[in-house]
Every structure is written in structure tokens, then in C-alpha cells.
Short mmCIF file of C-alpha atoms in Angstrom, two decimals:
data_model
loop_
_atom_site.label_atom_id
_atom_site.label_comp_id
_atom_site.label_asym_id
_atom_site.label_seq_id
_atom_site.Cartn_x
_atom_site.Cartn_y
_atom_site.Cartn_z
CA UNK A 1 -5.27 13.96 -16.98
CA UNK A 2 -2.50 13.09 -14.43
CA UNK A 3 -1.06 9.59 -14.81
CA UNK A 4 1.30 7.97 -12.23
CA UNK A 5 3.58 5.19 -13.44
CA UNK A 6 5.65 2.79 -11.26
CA UNK A 7 9.24 1.59 -11.62
CA UNK A 8 10.08 1.16 -15.38
CA UNK A 9 13.55 -0.56 -14.82
CA UNK A 10 14.73 -0.26 -18.55
CA UNK A 11 11.62 -1.96 -20.07
CA UNK A 12 11.03 0.01 -23.14
CA UNK A 13 8.47 -2.53 -24.47
CA UNK A 14 6.19 -2.34 -21.43
CA UNK A 15 6.56 1.56 -21.27
CA UNK A 16 5.41 1.83 -24.86
CA UNK A 17 2.42 -0.46 -24.16
CA UNK A 18 1.37 1.81 -21.29
CA UNK A 19 1.88 5.06 -23.31
CA UNK A 20 -0.30 3.39 -26.03
CA UNK A 21 -3.02 2.69 -23.53
CA UNK A 22 -3.22 6.11 -21.97
CA UNK A 23 -2.58 7.96 -25.20
CA UNK A 24 -1.13 10.94 -23.40
CA UNK A 25 -1.75 14.43 -24.89
CA UNK A 26 0.14 17.72 -24.50
CA UNK A 27 -2.37 18.72 -21.82
CA UNK A 28 -1.58 15.68 -19.63
CA UNK A 29 1.08 14.97 -17.05
CA UNK A 30 3.00 11.68 -16.46
CA UNK A 31 4.52 11.29 -12.97
CA UNK A 32 7.30 8.76 -12.99
CA UNK A 33 7.96 7.45 -9.52
CA UNK A 34 11.66 6.64 -10.11
CA UNK A 35 13.77 3.68 -10.94
CA UNK A 36 13.68 4.32 -14.65
CA UNK A 37 17.03 2.56 -14.96
CA UNK A 38 18.66 -0.92 -14.24
CA UNK A 39 17.39 -4.45 -14.87
CA UNK A 40 15.02 -5.18 -17.70
CA UNK A 41 16.40 -8.57 -18.74
CA UNK A 42 17.81 -9.34 -22.12
CA UNK A 43 15.74 -6.65 -23.87
CA UNK A 44 16.69 -3.87 -21.49
CA UNK A 45 17.08 -0.48 -23.32
CA UNK A 46 17.80 2.37 -20.91
CA UNK A 47 18.47 4.81 -23.75
CA UNK A 48 15.21 3.96 -25.39
CA UNK A 49 13.37 4.43 -22.13
CA UNK A 50 15.03 7.85 -21.66
CA UNK A 51 14.10 8.99 -25.12
CA UNK A 52 10.52 7.72 -24.81
CA UNK A 53 10.08 9.92 -21.67
CA UNK A 54 11.98 12.87 -23.03
CA UNK A 55 9.81 12.74 -26.19
CA UNK A 56 6.37 12.74 -24.51
CA UNK A 57 3.62 14.94 -25.89
CA UNK A 58 2.65 15.89 -22.28
CA UNK A 59 4.52 16.98 -19.30
CA UNK A 60 6.84 14.44 -17.70
CA UNK A 61 7.60 14.80 -13.93
CA UNK A 62 10.36 12.29 -12.99
CA UNK A 63 10.98 11.54 -9.37
CA UNK A 64 14.51 10.47 -8.49
CA UNK A 65 14.80 6.72 -7.48
CA UNK A 66 17.72 4.88 -5.85
CA UNK A 67 18.60 3.15 -9.06
CA UNK A 68 18.63 6.40 -11.04
CA UNK A 69 20.84 7.93 -8.34
CA UNK A 70 23.26 5.00 -8.33
CA UNK A 71 23.67 5.28 -12.01
CA UNK A 72 24.42 9.04 -11.89
CA UNK A 73 26.92 8.50 -9.12
CA UNK A 74 28.78 5.75 -10.99
CA UNK A 75 28.76 7.75 -14.22
CA UNK A 76 30.55 10.67 -12.41
CA UNK A 77 32.94 8.29 -10.61
CA UNK A 78 33.88 6.51 -13.91
CA UNK A 79 34.39 9.53 -16.09
CA UNK A 80 36.13 11.51 -13.33
CA UNK A 81 38.71 8.77 -12.99
CA UNK A 82 41.78 8.97 -15.38
CA UNK A 83 41.29 6.55 -18.17
CA UNK A 84 44.37 4.47 -17.34
CA UNK A 85 42.94 3.89 -13.80
CA UNK A 86 39.37 3.01 -14.70
CA UNK A 87 40.18 -0.65 -14.83
CA UNK A 88 40.59 -0.58 -11.00
CA UNK A 89 37.09 0.53 -10.57
CA UNK A 90 34.49 -2.04 -9.57
CA UNK A 91 31.95 -2.57 -12.45
CA UNK A 92 28.60 -1.01 -12.05
CA UNK A 93 26.29 -3.42 -10.28
CA UNK A 94 23.59 -3.30 -12.96
CA UNK A 95 23.30 -3.27 -16.77
CA UNK A 96 22.43 0.33 -17.46
CA UNK A 97 25.96 1.92 -17.53
CA UNK A 98 27.40 -0.41 -20.08
CA UNK A 99 24.28 -0.50 -22.18
CA UNK A 100 24.33 3.38 -22.32
CA UNK A 101 28.06 3.38 -23.15
CA UNK A 102 27.41 1.31 -26.20
CA UNK A 103 25.05 3.91 -27.58
CA UNK A 104 25.93 7.41 -26.47
CA UNK A 105 28.90 9.56 -25.75
CA UNK A 106 30.50 10.46 -22.43
CA UNK A 107 29.00 13.99 -22.76
CA UNK A 108 25.47 12.44 -23.23
CA UNK A 109 25.95 10.25 -20.29
CA UNK A 110 27.16 13.11 -18.07
CA UNK A 111 24.13 15.05 -19.18
CA UNK A 112 21.81 12.27 -18.07
CA UNK A 113 23.71 12.01 -14.80
CA UNK A 114 23.26 15.80 -14.29
CA UNK A 115 19.51 15.53 -15.16
CA UNK A 116 19.12 12.71 -12.60
CA UNK A 117 20.85 14.71 -9.82
CA UNK A 118 18.56 17.58 -10.56
CA UNK A 119 15.38 15.41 -10.18
CA UNK A 120 13.13 16.14 -7.18
CA UNK A 121 12.95 13.58 -4.37
CA UNK A 122 9.27 14.50 -3.76
CA UNK A 123 6.52 16.18 -5.63
CA UNK A 124 3.35 17.79 -4.30
CA UNK A 125 0.06 18.10 -6.27
CA UNK A 126 -3.37 19.38 -5.24
CA UNK A 127 -6.12 17.96 -7.56
CA UNK A 128 -9.90 18.14 -7.18
CA UNK A 129 -9.63 18.99 -3.39
CA UNK A 130 -7.24 16.25 -2.61
CA UNK A 131 -3.49 16.66 -1.80
CA UNK A 132 -1.02 14.24 -3.30
CA UNK A 133 2.54 13.41 -2.49
CA UNK A 134 4.82 11.45 -4.84
CA UNK A 135 8.24 9.86 -3.93
CA UNK A 136 10.03 6.75 -4.82
CA UNK A 137 10.09 4.79 -1.49
CA UNK A 138 8.47 6.94 1.14
CA UNK A 139 6.96 10.50 1.27
CA UNK A 140 7.25 13.02 4.11
CA UNK A 141 4.99 15.84 5.17
CA UNK A 142 5.80 18.90 3.05
CA UNK A 143 6.93 20.81 6.21
CA UNK A 144 9.44 18.07 7.07
CA UNK A 145 12.52 17.61 5.00
CA UNK A 146 14.16 14.24 5.42
CA UNK A 147 17.60 12.94 4.26
CA UNK A 148 17.74 11.88 0.55
CA UNK A 149 17.93 8.21 1.47
CA UNK A 150 14.53 8.43 3.28
CA UNK A 151 12.79 9.32 -0.09
CA UNK A 152 14.82 6.86 -2.33
CA UNK A 153 15.19 3.83 -0.15
CA UNK A 154 12.90 4.24 2.79
CA UNK A 155 13.67 3.66 6.46
CA UNK A 156 13.10 1.01 9.16
CA UNK A 157 9.62 2.60 9.57
CA UNK A 158 8.52 1.97 6.12
CA UNK A 159 5.97 -0.59 7.13
CA UNK A 160 4.31 1.84 9.57
CA UNK A 161 4.30 4.38 6.69
CA UNK A 162 2.48 1.86 4.43
CA UNK A 163 -0.23 1.37 7.09
CA UNK A 164 -0.64 4.92 8.35
CA UNK A 165 0.54 7.25 5.51
CA UNK A 166 0.52 10.98 6.18
CA UNK A 167 -2.60 12.60 7.58
CA UNK A 168 -4.32 14.91 4.93
CA UNK A 169 -2.34 13.47 1.98
CA UNK A 170 -2.46 10.68 -0.45
CA UNK A 171 1.03 9.15 -1.08
CA UNK A 172 1.99 7.54 -4.32
CA UNK A 173 5.22 5.40 -4.10
CA UNK A 174 7.16 2.78 -6.04
CA UNK A 175 10.35 1.01 -4.90
CA UNK A 176 8.60 -1.92 -2.88
CA UNK A 177 7.40 -4.62 -5.22
CA UNK A 178 3.82 -5.25 -4.34
CA UNK A 179 4.13 -8.98 -4.57
CA UNK A 180 6.59 -8.79 -1.71
CA UNK A 181 3.99 -7.42 0.78
CA UNK A 182 3.48 -10.09 3.38
CA UNK A 183 0.63 -8.69 5.59
CA UNK A 184 -1.89 -11.16 4.21
CA UNK A 185 -4.87 -9.92 6.27
CA UNK A 186 -4.20 -6.34 5.19
CA UNK A 187 -3.53 -6.82 1.57
CA UNK A 188 -5.48 -4.41 -0.66
CA UNK A 189 -4.54 -5.24 -4.20
CA UNK A 190 -6.72 -3.21 -6.56
CA UNK A 191 -6.59 -5.96 -9.22
CA UNK A 192 -4.99 -9.35 -9.30
CA UNK A 193 -3.37 -10.27 -5.97
CA UNK A 194 0.47 -10.13 -6.09
CA UNK A 195 1.46 -7.94 -8.89
CA UNK A 196 -1.09 -5.19 -9.18
CA UNK A 197 -1.32 -1.77 -7.38
CA UNK A 198 -1.74 -1.93 -3.73
CA UNK A 199 -3.40 0.62 -1.30
CA UNK A 200 -3.70 0.58 2.49
CA UNK A 201 -6.96 0.45 4.42
CA UNK A 202 -6.85 4.26 4.80
CA UNK A 203 -6.60 4.75 1.01
CA UNK A 204 -3.80 7.19 1.56
CA UNK A 205 -0.78 5.15 0.37
CA UNK A 206 -0.58 3.55 -3.06
CA UNK A 207 2.31 1.29 -4.20
CA UNK A 208 2.76 1.10 -8.00
CA UNK A 209 5.94 -1.06 -8.37
CA UNK A 210 4.55 -4.16 -9.85
CA UNK A 211 7.78 -5.87 -10.60
CA UNK A 212 8.65 -4.46 -13.95
CA UNK A 213 12.21 -5.30 -14.73
CA UNK A 214 11.89 -8.89 -13.28
CA UNK A 215 10.62 -11.97 -15.03
CA UNK A 216 6.85 -12.05 -14.71
CA UNK A 217 6.60 -8.52 -13.41
CA UNK A 218 4.24 -5.80 -14.69
CA UNK A 219 4.40 -2.06 -15.31
CA UNK A 220 1.57 -0.21 -13.64
CA UNK A 221 -0.02 3.08 -14.23
CA UNK A 222 -2.94 4.96 -12.46
CA UNK A 223 -5.02 7.95 -13.58
CA UNK A 224 -5.63 10.26 -10.71
CA UNK A 225 -8.74 11.77 -12.04
CA UNK A 226 -10.66 8.60 -13.06
CA UNK A 227 -8.79 6.05 -11.00
CA UNK A 228 -8.44 3.82 -14.18
CA UNK A 229 -5.51 1.47 -13.98
CA UNK A 230 -3.30 0.24 -16.73
CA UNK A 231 -0.84 -2.72 -16.86
CA UNK A 232 1.77 -4.05 -19.28
#
């Protein structure tokens, strides 16, 4: 089976609940749509989330999100700055950097940063006669290479992308919390309105960021073969 999971945002508890529901095996694949790090409230555990993904029985395909990228960039900047000058650096804007520093070494943090920078911005998959694209904010046609920012943060045309998608492909994205979608007459929540998986009228764009990392948000997961949906 192939499972697609939305933005995790440091929430180990919800991630474990999803993994328990899908009971992933060594023959399965989990596709993570980015933003594994940052936020998560008082129980945020970025290292725990990292270890949970690294220790999966099945294959884990992790797409780079903007929060992941920001964390990697800051990690490089911080540790490449002489120690006596680090106090002049602006603190990282989210909680992941300090939480990781409390648990792991500089070498381990650099290794995670290297891993993040090596993550793909887009993944392609053909399954049961359907062609899928996976990216954090927006996908592009495989023949068109956009700038990194396009895939991780989207562009001013993101609304048009949500409505139209890419002909011949089904796009799976995170980044945009589904409860922030304001086109009321065009809403296509697959479950409860507001914080469940959303798809457009053409059924070729799915959004899976259901607010995990925020109070009241949920972590969402979709099985491509069965279309079964899981929430925590």
C-alpha cells in the first residue's frame, strides 16, 4: 500500500496514532508531504518524529517542506558561525532548533540538515493506471522544473492550481491548512468540513494539511489504493 501523510509539525503523538492505524509493513510506502518540523505546542518532539520516520518498517519518501528547509538553513548558519559570535544571530523563528539542541549533538543536527537538503521537492508515482505528483505546496508538470520556492511555498497562482491542477496527473499537497480554504461554494471536504482532507471538483488536487501543529488541528493520511482516510 501507498500512504500519503500531511504536515506533521513536530507532533509525535498524532504521528504514532496514524502509524498505529495504518499498521505499515515493509512492503508499504509512506509519502510525507513535508513540514515534519516546527510548531507542535508544549508536547513538540522533533527528534522523536524524526526517529519514528527513520525507523519505519516500510519505505519512507519525505518531500521537503518550507519549515524543513528553514530549519536546515538555520542549522548551517548557526554552526558555521564562530561560537563567540553566535549570540548576534537572530534566534530561529520556531521551536525545533532549540529542542533538537537539547537532545542531540552538533554532528547529528548537521546530518539532519544534510538529509533535509537532499530531499526531493517533488515525487512522481504511477499506480493502477493513474499518475500522481507529490509536493509540499504546489506540483509542476514533470517536464517543467520550477524554482525551489514554487514547490515549498507556492506562488500567487496557487488558487488557480487548486482549482485546475495539472492535466493527466493527480496532485497531493500539504502546506495550506484545509480550514483556511475560503471558496465556500467550491469546498470539497472528504470528511468533516474545515479540518479534513480537501479535493477539487476535478479530483486531481488533494490537500492533506489539516492543521496538525496547531491547537485543534488534525494529522491526516490517505491510502492511494483504497482511498481510506485516517486522522489523529
